[in-house]
Amino acid sequence: MDIHPIGYLHSDFESRFGAPRQPGIVPEARAELHLHPPYNNPEALSGLEGCTHIWLIVGFHATPDRPWRPTVRPPRLGGNQRCGVFATRSPFRPNHLGLSLVRQIGLLAPPACGLALRGVDLIDGTPVYDIKPYLPDIEAPTDAQPPDLMRTTLPGLRVEWRASALAELATAPAELKALITATIAADPRPAYRRGQDAAHFGMRLAGYEVAWSVADETAWVESVSPAPGKDSKGR
């Protein structure tokens, strides 16, 4: 079967580091799905107006291309324990396909054709292969159980802001502080970096360079500055 993207995401997350490991973890995370020809026909989206959540079938385009393996090391298990790839959400999959449940905010204003989204866990430039409405009465069975490895809730981080970093937000979009705080609170650090105090991190988020450090399980936002070559929406 030969499949082609119907469109691409423009997301707040500009790299894999910082992107949430699952959808909905950072409700403030924004994205726009822009449909490309010949799929950019508004009639294809008719009927989605009252739908709050949709499934996106996507491609993990930023995942290194390497031979398929039957087992992976998921971050949820600390990155050291192997388990079957089909029991995980790992991007290292046979066909590099992913499934993401996101909140649909509304249709994009013409001349664009696509959807405004929230709660995304996908990085900028992600190809989208299909859209399907989420049906809670069918797809949320009350007796559902995840794999054992998915039942452990990963701890998050308490987030504090340096006064200098808050001052740098004066000319930034109003929603940027909430986005940065929620993204860091979800603890995007690799498993092997957790427990390391005085560690420093940086990420590009929504068109900004964000520097932060961790001490005693508290993250401190150190600085926020416009990223070169990007506007304030990460485009």
Tab-separated table of C-alpha atoms in Angstrom:
chain	number	residue	atom	x	y	z
A	1	MET	CA	0.000	0.000	0.000
A	2	ASP	CA	1.359	3.387	-1.010
A	3	ILE	CA	0.190	6.214	1.264
A	4	HIS	CA	0.781	9.953	1.051
A	5	PRO	CA	0.380	12.766	3.598
A	6	ILE	CA	-2.842	14.726	3.393
A	7	GLY	CA	-1.154	17.636	5.161
A	8	TYR	CA	1.435	18.736	7.694
A	9	LEU	CA	1.369	20.090	11.246
A	10	HIS	CA	2.686	23.486	12.290
A	11	SER	CA	3.369	22.844	15.979
A	12	ASP	CA	4.715	24.711	19.007
A	13	PHE	CA	7.276	21.915	19.430
A	14	GLU	CA	10.225	22.423	17.109
A	15	SER	CA	12.240	19.360	18.145
A	16	ARG	CA	11.702	15.986	19.781
A	17	PHE	CA	13.099	17.213	23.101
A	18	GLY	CA	10.338	19.041	24.928
A	19	ALA	CA	7.462	17.423	23.069
A	20	PRO	CA	5.119	15.562	25.475
A	21	ARG	CA	5.292	11.790	25.427
A	22	GLN	CA	1.526	11.510	25.036
A	23	PRO	CA	-1.276	13.777	23.756
A	24	GLY	CA	-3.237	15.814	26.276
A	25	ILE	CA	-0.398	16.071	28.804
A	26	VAL	CA	0.148	19.715	27.822
A	27	PRO	CA	-3.320	21.104	27.002
A	28	GLU	CA	-1.741	24.479	26.141
A	29	ALA	CA	0.238	22.979	23.251
A	30	ARG	CA	-1.004	24.375	19.939
A	31	ALA	CA	-0.804	23.184	16.374
A	32	GLU	CA	-2.390	23.820	13.019
A	33	LEU	CA	-3.021	21.052	10.523
A	34	HIS	CA	-2.733	22.452	7.003
A	35	LEU	CA	-4.215	20.194	4.337
A	36	HIS	CA	-2.370	20.069	1.024
A	37	PRO	CA	-3.730	19.515	-2.521
A	38	PRO	CA	-5.760	17.627	-3.509
A	39	TYR	CA	-7.062	17.162	0.049
A	40	ASN	CA	-7.449	20.865	0.878
A	41	ASN	CA	-11.130	20.879	0.018
A	42	PRO	CA	-13.318	22.353	2.807
A	43	GLU	CA	-16.017	19.812	1.983
A	44	ALA	CA	-13.734	17.067	3.339
A	45	LEU	CA	-13.954	18.687	6.808
A	46	SER	CA	-17.704	19.319	6.807
A	47	GLY	CA	-19.389	17.726	9.809
A	48	LEU	CA	-16.435	18.182	12.179
A	49	GLU	CA	-17.806	21.448	13.571
A	50	GLY	CA	-19.220	19.882	16.738
A	51	CYS	CA	-16.446	17.319	17.209
A	52	THR	CA	-14.146	18.124	20.145
A	53	HIS	CA	-11.498	15.430	19.637
A	54	ILE	CA	-10.009	13.718	16.608
A	55	TRP	CA	-7.559	10.939	15.881
A	56	LEU	CA	-4.554	11.793	13.735
A	57	ILE	CA	-2.644	9.072	11.922
A	58	VAL	CA	0.838	10.487	11.551
A	59	GLY	CA	4.379	9.658	10.521
A	60	PHE	CA	7.347	9.854	12.898
A	61	HIS	CA	9.421	11.783	10.391
A	62	ALA	CA	12.142	12.834	12.878
A	63	THR	CA	12.818	9.302	14.125
A	64	PRO	CA	16.167	7.954	12.873
A	65	ASP	CA	15.740	5.363	10.168
A	66	ARG	CA	17.123	2.104	11.490
A	67	PRO	CA	16.315	-1.600	11.142
A	68	TRP	CA	13.148	-2.753	12.856
A	69	ARG	CA	13.518	-4.549	16.185
A	70	PRO	CA	10.847	-6.519	18.059
A	71	THR	CA	11.724	-4.855	21.381
A	72	VAL	CA	12.359	-1.256	22.446
A	73	ARG	CA	13.436	0.622	25.594
A	74	PRO	CA	10.502	2.906	26.476
A	75	PRO	CA	11.200	5.994	28.648
A	76	ARG	CA	8.433	4.908	31.010
A	77	LEU	CA	10.646	1.988	32.080
A	78	GLY	CA	13.688	4.207	32.575
A	79	GLY	CA	15.179	3.561	29.149
A	80	ASN	CA	17.004	0.423	30.336
A	81	GLN	CA	14.350	-2.314	30.208
A	82	ARG	CA	13.245	-3.845	26.926
A	83	CYS	CA	9.699	-4.850	26.056
A	84	GLY	CA	7.729	-5.642	22.927
A	85	VAL	CA	7.356	-2.727	20.532
A	86	PHE	CA	3.633	-3.428	20.117
A	87	ALA	CA	3.101	-2.951	23.867
A	88	THR	CA	4.480	0.595	23.706
A	89	ARG	CA	3.923	3.968	22.050
A	90	SER	CA	7.554	4.079	20.891
A	91	PRO	CA	8.185	5.925	17.581
A	92	PHE	CA	10.601	3.152	16.561
A	93	ARG	CA	7.945	1.094	14.794
A	94	PRO	CA	7.918	-1.055	11.645
A	95	ASN	CA	6.213	1.626	9.518
A	96	HIS	CA	6.993	4.734	11.631
A	97	LEU	CA	3.262	5.386	12.032
A	98	GLY	CA	1.703	7.022	15.084
A	99	LEU	CA	-1.796	7.605	16.436
A	100	SER	CA	-2.573	10.766	18.385
A	101	LEU	CA	-5.808	11.914	20.046
A	102	VAL	CA	-5.977	15.724	20.040
A	103	ARG	CA	-8.529	18.431	20.778
A	104	GLN	CA	-10.032	20.107	17.730
A	105	ILE	CA	-10.644	23.841	18.215
A	106	GLY	CA	-12.048	24.766	14.833
A	107	LEU	CA	-11.467	25.213	11.136
A	108	LEU	CA	-8.646	27.410	9.888
A	109	ALA	CA	-9.670	30.681	8.313
A	110	PRO	CA	-9.542	30.793	4.485
A	111	PRO	CA	-7.520	30.686	2.349
A	112	ALA	CA	-5.970	28.006	4.560
A	113	CYS	CA	-7.766	24.684	4.768
A	114	GLY	CA	-7.285	22.626	7.892
A	115	LEU	CA	-7.819	22.486	11.640
A	116	ALA	CA	-6.657	24.326	14.754
A	117	LEU	CA	-5.621	21.865	17.451
A	118	ARG	CA	-4.651	21.773	21.133
A	119	GLY	CA	-3.054	19.216	23.454
A	120	VAL	CA	-0.735	17.934	20.745
A	121	ASP	CA	2.316	15.737	21.304
A	122	LEU	CA	3.657	16.106	17.765
A	123	ILE	CA	6.539	18.197	16.491
A	124	ASP	CA	6.554	20.812	13.775
A	125	GLY	CA	6.469	19.360	10.274
A	126	THR	CA	4.809	16.072	11.228
A	127	PRO	CA	3.092	14.503	8.189
A	128	VAL	CA	-0.551	13.566	8.727
A	129	TYR	CA	-1.972	10.636	6.763
A	130	ASP	CA	-5.576	10.607	7.953
A	131	ILE	CA	-8.119	12.197	10.307
A	132	LYS	CA	-10.878	10.342	12.133
A	133	PRO	CA	-13.413	11.590	14.702
A	134	TYR	CA	-13.084	10.307	18.251
A	135	LEU	CA	-16.211	8.458	19.410
A	136	PRO	CA	-16.202	8.306	23.246
A	137	ASP	CA	-19.136	5.907	23.554
A	138	ILE	CA	-17.258	3.368	21.433
A	139	GLU	CA	-13.606	4.127	22.059
A	140	ALA	CA	-13.639	4.635	25.850
A	141	PRO	CA	-14.813	1.282	27.286
A	142	THR	CA	-15.132	1.374	31.069
A	143	ASP	CA	-13.370	-1.983	31.515
A	144	ALA	CA	-10.326	-1.092	29.405
A	145	GLN	CA	-6.872	-1.835	30.865
A	146	PRO	CA	-3.510	-0.660	29.482
A	147	PRO	CA	-0.366	-2.807	29.406
A	148	ASP	CA	1.264	-3.147	32.815
A	149	LEU	CA	4.127	-0.861	31.829
A	150	MET	CA	1.688	1.966	30.994
A	151	ARG	CA	-0.024	1.901	34.404
A	152	THR	CA	2.750	3.760	36.203
A	153	THR	CA	2.305	7.522	36.286
A	154	LEU	CA	5.582	9.331	35.691
A	155	PRO	CA	6.355	12.084	38.217
A	156	GLY	CA	6.443	15.659	37.000
A	157	LEU	CA	8.445	18.722	37.969
A	158	ARG	CA	7.574	21.769	40.011
A	159	VAL	CA	8.286	24.828	37.856
A	160	GLU	CA	9.571	28.178	39.113
A	161	TRP	CA	10.591	31.260	37.144
A	162	ARG	CA	13.647	33.448	37.605
A	163	ALA	CA	12.786	37.135	37.781
A	164	SER	CA	14.960	37.795	34.733
A	165	ALA	CA	13.073	35.165	32.710
A	166	LEU	CA	9.727	36.687	33.684
A	167	ALA	CA	10.988	40.086	32.543
A	168	GLU	CA	11.863	38.609	29.153
A	169	LEU	CA	8.198	37.662	28.668
A	170	ALA	CA	7.138	41.310	28.505
A	171	THR	CA	6.977	41.320	24.702
A	172	ALA	CA	6.058	37.633	24.260
A	173	PRO	CA	2.562	36.281	23.500
A	174	ALA	CA	0.376	36.114	26.600
A	175	GLU	CA	-0.028	32.332	26.419
A	176	LEU	CA	3.709	31.593	26.229
A	177	LYS	CA	4.303	31.393	29.985
A	178	ALA	CA	1.559	28.786	30.474
A	179	LEU	CA	2.881	26.733	27.545
A	180	ILE	CA	6.463	26.743	28.842
A	181	THR	CA	5.369	25.941	32.398
A	182	ALA	CA	3.168	23.002	31.358
A	183	THR	CA	5.803	21.619	28.971
A	184	ILE	CA	8.542	21.598	31.598
A	185	ALA	CA	6.175	20.353	34.329
A	186	ALA	CA	5.589	17.231	32.209
A	187	ASP	CA	9.354	16.544	32.585
A	188	PRO	CA	10.653	15.991	29.041
A	189	ARG	CA	14.101	14.956	30.317
A	190	PRO	CA	15.501	11.614	29.143
A	191	ALA	CA	15.192	8.935	31.799
A	192	TYR	CA	18.952	8.802	32.354
A	193	ARG	CA	19.051	12.532	33.193
A	194	ARG	CA	16.430	12.329	35.936
A	195	GLY	CA	17.822	12.556	39.421
A	196	GLN	CA	20.718	14.724	38.219
A	197	ASP	CA	20.676	18.000	40.097
A	198	ALA	CA	22.124	21.222	38.706
A	199	ALA	CA	21.441	19.923	35.193
A	200	HIS	CA	20.785	22.510	32.483
A	201	PHE	CA	18.519	22.098	29.461
A	202	GLY	CA	17.443	24.083	26.450
A	203	MET	CA	14.665	23.738	23.897
A	204	ARG	CA	12.997	25.653	21.087
A	205	LEU	CA	9.327	26.161	21.763
A	206	ALA	CA	6.805	28.243	19.804
A	207	GLY	CA	9.557	30.318	18.219
A	208	TYR	CA	11.517	30.897	21.438
A	209	GLU	CA	14.703	29.542	22.980
A	210	VAL	CA	13.962	28.391	26.521
A	211	ALA	CA	16.734	27.600	29.008
A	212	TRP	CA	15.968	25.845	32.291
A	213	SER	CA	17.678	23.928	35.064
A	214	VAL	CA	16.645	21.334	37.634
A	215	ALA	CA	17.567	21.178	41.314
A	216	ASP	CA	15.814	19.099	43.988
A	217	GLU	CA	13.085	18.121	41.493
A	218	THR	CA	12.249	21.772	40.914
A	219	ALA	CA	12.729	23.217	37.435
A	220	TRP	CA	13.839	26.835	37.157
A	221	VAL	CA	13.151	28.725	33.942
A	222	GLU	CA	16.354	30.697	33.412
A	223	SER	CA	15.756	32.617	30.185
A	224	VAL	CA	13.341	33.022	27.270
A	225	SER	CA	14.427	34.671	24.025
A	226	PRO	CA	13.175	34.759	20.416
A	227	ALA	CA	14.745	31.977	18.377
A	228	PRO	CA	16.574	33.032	15.217
A	229	GLY	CA	14.754	32.230	12.006
A	230	LYS	CA	11.361	31.702	13.637
A	231	ASP	CA	8.449	33.952	14.421
A	232	SER	CA	6.496	33.878	17.697
A	233	LYS	CA	4.339	30.994	16.467
A	234	GLY	CA	7.282	28.751	15.646
A	235	ARG	CA	6.753	29.049	11.882
